[in-house]
Structures are given as C-alpha cells and as structure tokens.
PDB file of C-alpha atoms in Angstrom:
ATOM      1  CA  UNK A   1       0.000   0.000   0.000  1.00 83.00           C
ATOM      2  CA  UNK A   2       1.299   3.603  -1.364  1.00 89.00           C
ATOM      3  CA  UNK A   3       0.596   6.519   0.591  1.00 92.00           C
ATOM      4  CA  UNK A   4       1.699   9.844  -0.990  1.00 94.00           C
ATOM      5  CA  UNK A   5       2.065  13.037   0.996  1.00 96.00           C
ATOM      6  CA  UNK A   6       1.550  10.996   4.364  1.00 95.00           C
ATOM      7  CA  UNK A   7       3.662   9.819   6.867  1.00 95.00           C
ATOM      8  CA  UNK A   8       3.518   6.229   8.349  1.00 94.00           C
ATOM      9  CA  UNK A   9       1.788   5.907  11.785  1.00 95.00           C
ATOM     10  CA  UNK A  10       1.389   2.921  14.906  1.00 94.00           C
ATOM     11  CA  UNK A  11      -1.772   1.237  14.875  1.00 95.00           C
ATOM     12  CA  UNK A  12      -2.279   3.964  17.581  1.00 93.00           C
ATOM     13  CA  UNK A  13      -1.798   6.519  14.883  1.00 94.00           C
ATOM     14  CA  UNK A  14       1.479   7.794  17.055  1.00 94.00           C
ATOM     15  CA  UNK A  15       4.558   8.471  14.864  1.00 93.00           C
ATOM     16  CA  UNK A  16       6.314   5.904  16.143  1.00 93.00           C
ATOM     17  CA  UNK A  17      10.769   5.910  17.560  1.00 93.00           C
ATOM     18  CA  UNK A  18      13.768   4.928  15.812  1.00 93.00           C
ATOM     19  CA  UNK A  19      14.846   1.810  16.999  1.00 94.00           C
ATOM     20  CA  UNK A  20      11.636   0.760  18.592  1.00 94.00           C
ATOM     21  CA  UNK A  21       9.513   0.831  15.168  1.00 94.00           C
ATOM     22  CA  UNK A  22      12.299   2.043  12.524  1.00 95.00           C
ATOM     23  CA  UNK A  23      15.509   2.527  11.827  1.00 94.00           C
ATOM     24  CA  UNK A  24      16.013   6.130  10.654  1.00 93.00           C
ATOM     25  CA  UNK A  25      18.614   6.989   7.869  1.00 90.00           C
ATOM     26  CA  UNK A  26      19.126  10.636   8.327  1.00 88.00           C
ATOM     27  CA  UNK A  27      19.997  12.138   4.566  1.00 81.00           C
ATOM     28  CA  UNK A  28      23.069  14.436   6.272  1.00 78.00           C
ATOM     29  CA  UNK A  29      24.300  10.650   6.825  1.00 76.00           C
ATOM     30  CA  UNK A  30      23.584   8.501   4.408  1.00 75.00           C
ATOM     31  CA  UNK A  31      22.104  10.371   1.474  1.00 80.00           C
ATOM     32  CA  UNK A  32      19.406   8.030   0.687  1.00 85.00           C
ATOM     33  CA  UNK A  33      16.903   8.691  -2.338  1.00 90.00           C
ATOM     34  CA  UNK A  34      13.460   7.477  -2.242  1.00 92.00           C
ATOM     35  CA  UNK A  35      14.334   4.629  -4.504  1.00 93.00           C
ATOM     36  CA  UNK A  36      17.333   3.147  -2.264  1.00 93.00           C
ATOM     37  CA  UNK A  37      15.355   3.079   1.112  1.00 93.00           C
ATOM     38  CA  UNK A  38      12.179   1.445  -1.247  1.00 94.00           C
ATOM     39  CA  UNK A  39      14.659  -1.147  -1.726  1.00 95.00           C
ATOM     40  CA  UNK A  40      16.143  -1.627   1.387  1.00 94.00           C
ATOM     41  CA  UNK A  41      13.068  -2.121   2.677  1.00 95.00           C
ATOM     42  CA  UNK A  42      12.508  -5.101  -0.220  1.00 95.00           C
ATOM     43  CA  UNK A  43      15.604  -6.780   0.337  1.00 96.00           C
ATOM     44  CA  UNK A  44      15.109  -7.118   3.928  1.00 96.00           C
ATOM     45  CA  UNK A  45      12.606  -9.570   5.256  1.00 95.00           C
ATOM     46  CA  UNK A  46      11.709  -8.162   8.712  1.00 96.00           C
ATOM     47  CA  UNK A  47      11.246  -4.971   6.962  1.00 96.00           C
ATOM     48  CA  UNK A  48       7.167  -3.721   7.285  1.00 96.00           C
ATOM     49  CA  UNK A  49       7.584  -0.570   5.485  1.00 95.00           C
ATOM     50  CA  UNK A  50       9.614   2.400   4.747  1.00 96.00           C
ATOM     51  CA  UNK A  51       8.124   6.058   5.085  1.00 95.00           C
ATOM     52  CA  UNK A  52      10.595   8.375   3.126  1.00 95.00           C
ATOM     53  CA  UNK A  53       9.732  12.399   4.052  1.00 91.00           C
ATOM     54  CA  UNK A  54      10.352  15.727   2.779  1.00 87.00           C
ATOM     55  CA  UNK A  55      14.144  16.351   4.360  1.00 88.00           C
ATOM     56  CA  UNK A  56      14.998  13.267   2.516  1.00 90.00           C
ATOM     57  CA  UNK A  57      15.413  10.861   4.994  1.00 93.00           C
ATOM     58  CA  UNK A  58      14.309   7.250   5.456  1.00 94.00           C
ATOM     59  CA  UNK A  59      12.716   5.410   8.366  1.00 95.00           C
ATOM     60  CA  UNK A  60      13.188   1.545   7.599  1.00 96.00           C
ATOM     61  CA  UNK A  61      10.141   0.042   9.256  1.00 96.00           C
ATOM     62  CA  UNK A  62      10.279  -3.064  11.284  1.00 96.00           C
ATOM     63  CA  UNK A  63       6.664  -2.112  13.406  1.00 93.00           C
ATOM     64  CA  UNK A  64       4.523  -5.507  13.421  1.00 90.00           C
ATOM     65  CA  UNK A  65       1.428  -3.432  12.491  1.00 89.00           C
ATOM     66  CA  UNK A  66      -2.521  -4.593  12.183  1.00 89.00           C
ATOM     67  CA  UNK A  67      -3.880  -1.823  10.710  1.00 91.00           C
ATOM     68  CA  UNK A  68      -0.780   0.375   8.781  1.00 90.00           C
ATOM     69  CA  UNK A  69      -2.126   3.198   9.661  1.00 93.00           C
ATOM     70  CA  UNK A  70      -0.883   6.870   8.206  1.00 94.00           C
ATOM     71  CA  UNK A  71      -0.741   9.997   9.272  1.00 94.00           C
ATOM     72  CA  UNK A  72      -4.059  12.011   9.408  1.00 92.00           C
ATOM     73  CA  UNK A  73      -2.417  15.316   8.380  1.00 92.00           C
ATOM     74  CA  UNK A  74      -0.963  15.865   4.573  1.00 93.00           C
ATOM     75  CA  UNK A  75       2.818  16.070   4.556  1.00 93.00           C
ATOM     76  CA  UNK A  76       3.248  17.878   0.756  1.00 94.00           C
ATOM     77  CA  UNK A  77       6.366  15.355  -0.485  1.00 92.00           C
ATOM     78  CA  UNK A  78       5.872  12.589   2.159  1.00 94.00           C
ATOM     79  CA  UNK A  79       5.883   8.749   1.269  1.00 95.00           C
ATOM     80  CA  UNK A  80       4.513   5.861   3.086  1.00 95.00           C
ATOM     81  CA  UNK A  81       4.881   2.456   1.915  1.00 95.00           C
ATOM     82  CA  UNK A  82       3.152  -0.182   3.915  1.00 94.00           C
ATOM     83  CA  UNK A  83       4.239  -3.468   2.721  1.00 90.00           C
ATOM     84  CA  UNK A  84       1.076  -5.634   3.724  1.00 78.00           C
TER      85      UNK A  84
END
C-alpha cells in the first residue's frame, strides 16, 4: 500500500521511535533517495515498510502493524509504503 504526501503511523496513529519501530537513515548521513530506502526495505525480510519524508530521509520500518495506519495530516512530499 502507497501513501503519498503521508507519513507512516502505529496502529495507535502515534509516529512511532527509531529503533523501537524504525531505523532512521538521516539524509546528512547517508544520502538516501526514495528509490534506495524502497529497496532496502525489499531486500530485507523483517522490513514492514519504509516512510521516506520531505528532508529526505528514510525510516526503515520493522513495526509488526494490524492496521498500517498513516498519518491524518498531509505532509506535501511525504511517502509511506506499507508493505502488507
């Protein structure tokens, strides 16, 4: 499931913390583009989805979710990918 100009969300609609949910690939490190973290997240197995924003950086989701929930709010350039 695509989600344009949203960001991904907890089933509690919350936004979720690196390490606990994601892993987050900050673009001043690792200069990511929307493509590479789409792949990442298909290589990897454990990965649940990938949300890729507006700064340019990449949250690698690992979040067991139920309902892949997104963000209520528009975010103009935001990407959620929900791989269910």
């Amino acid at each position: 499931r695509i989600i344009e100009d949203r960001r991904c969300r907890t089933d509690r609609g919350k936004t979720g913390s690196h390490k606990e949910e994601y892993f987050m690939y900050k673009n001043e490190d690792s200069d990511w583009s929307k493509t590479d973290c789409k792949d990442y997240c298909s290589d990897n197995f454990w990965c649940t989805g990938f949300e890729y924003n507006p700064n340019g950086d990449c949250e690698v989701w690992f979040y067991d979710s139920d309902k892949f929930e997104v963000s209520l709010e528009e975010v103009n350039g935001a990407y959620c990918y929900w791989k269910n």
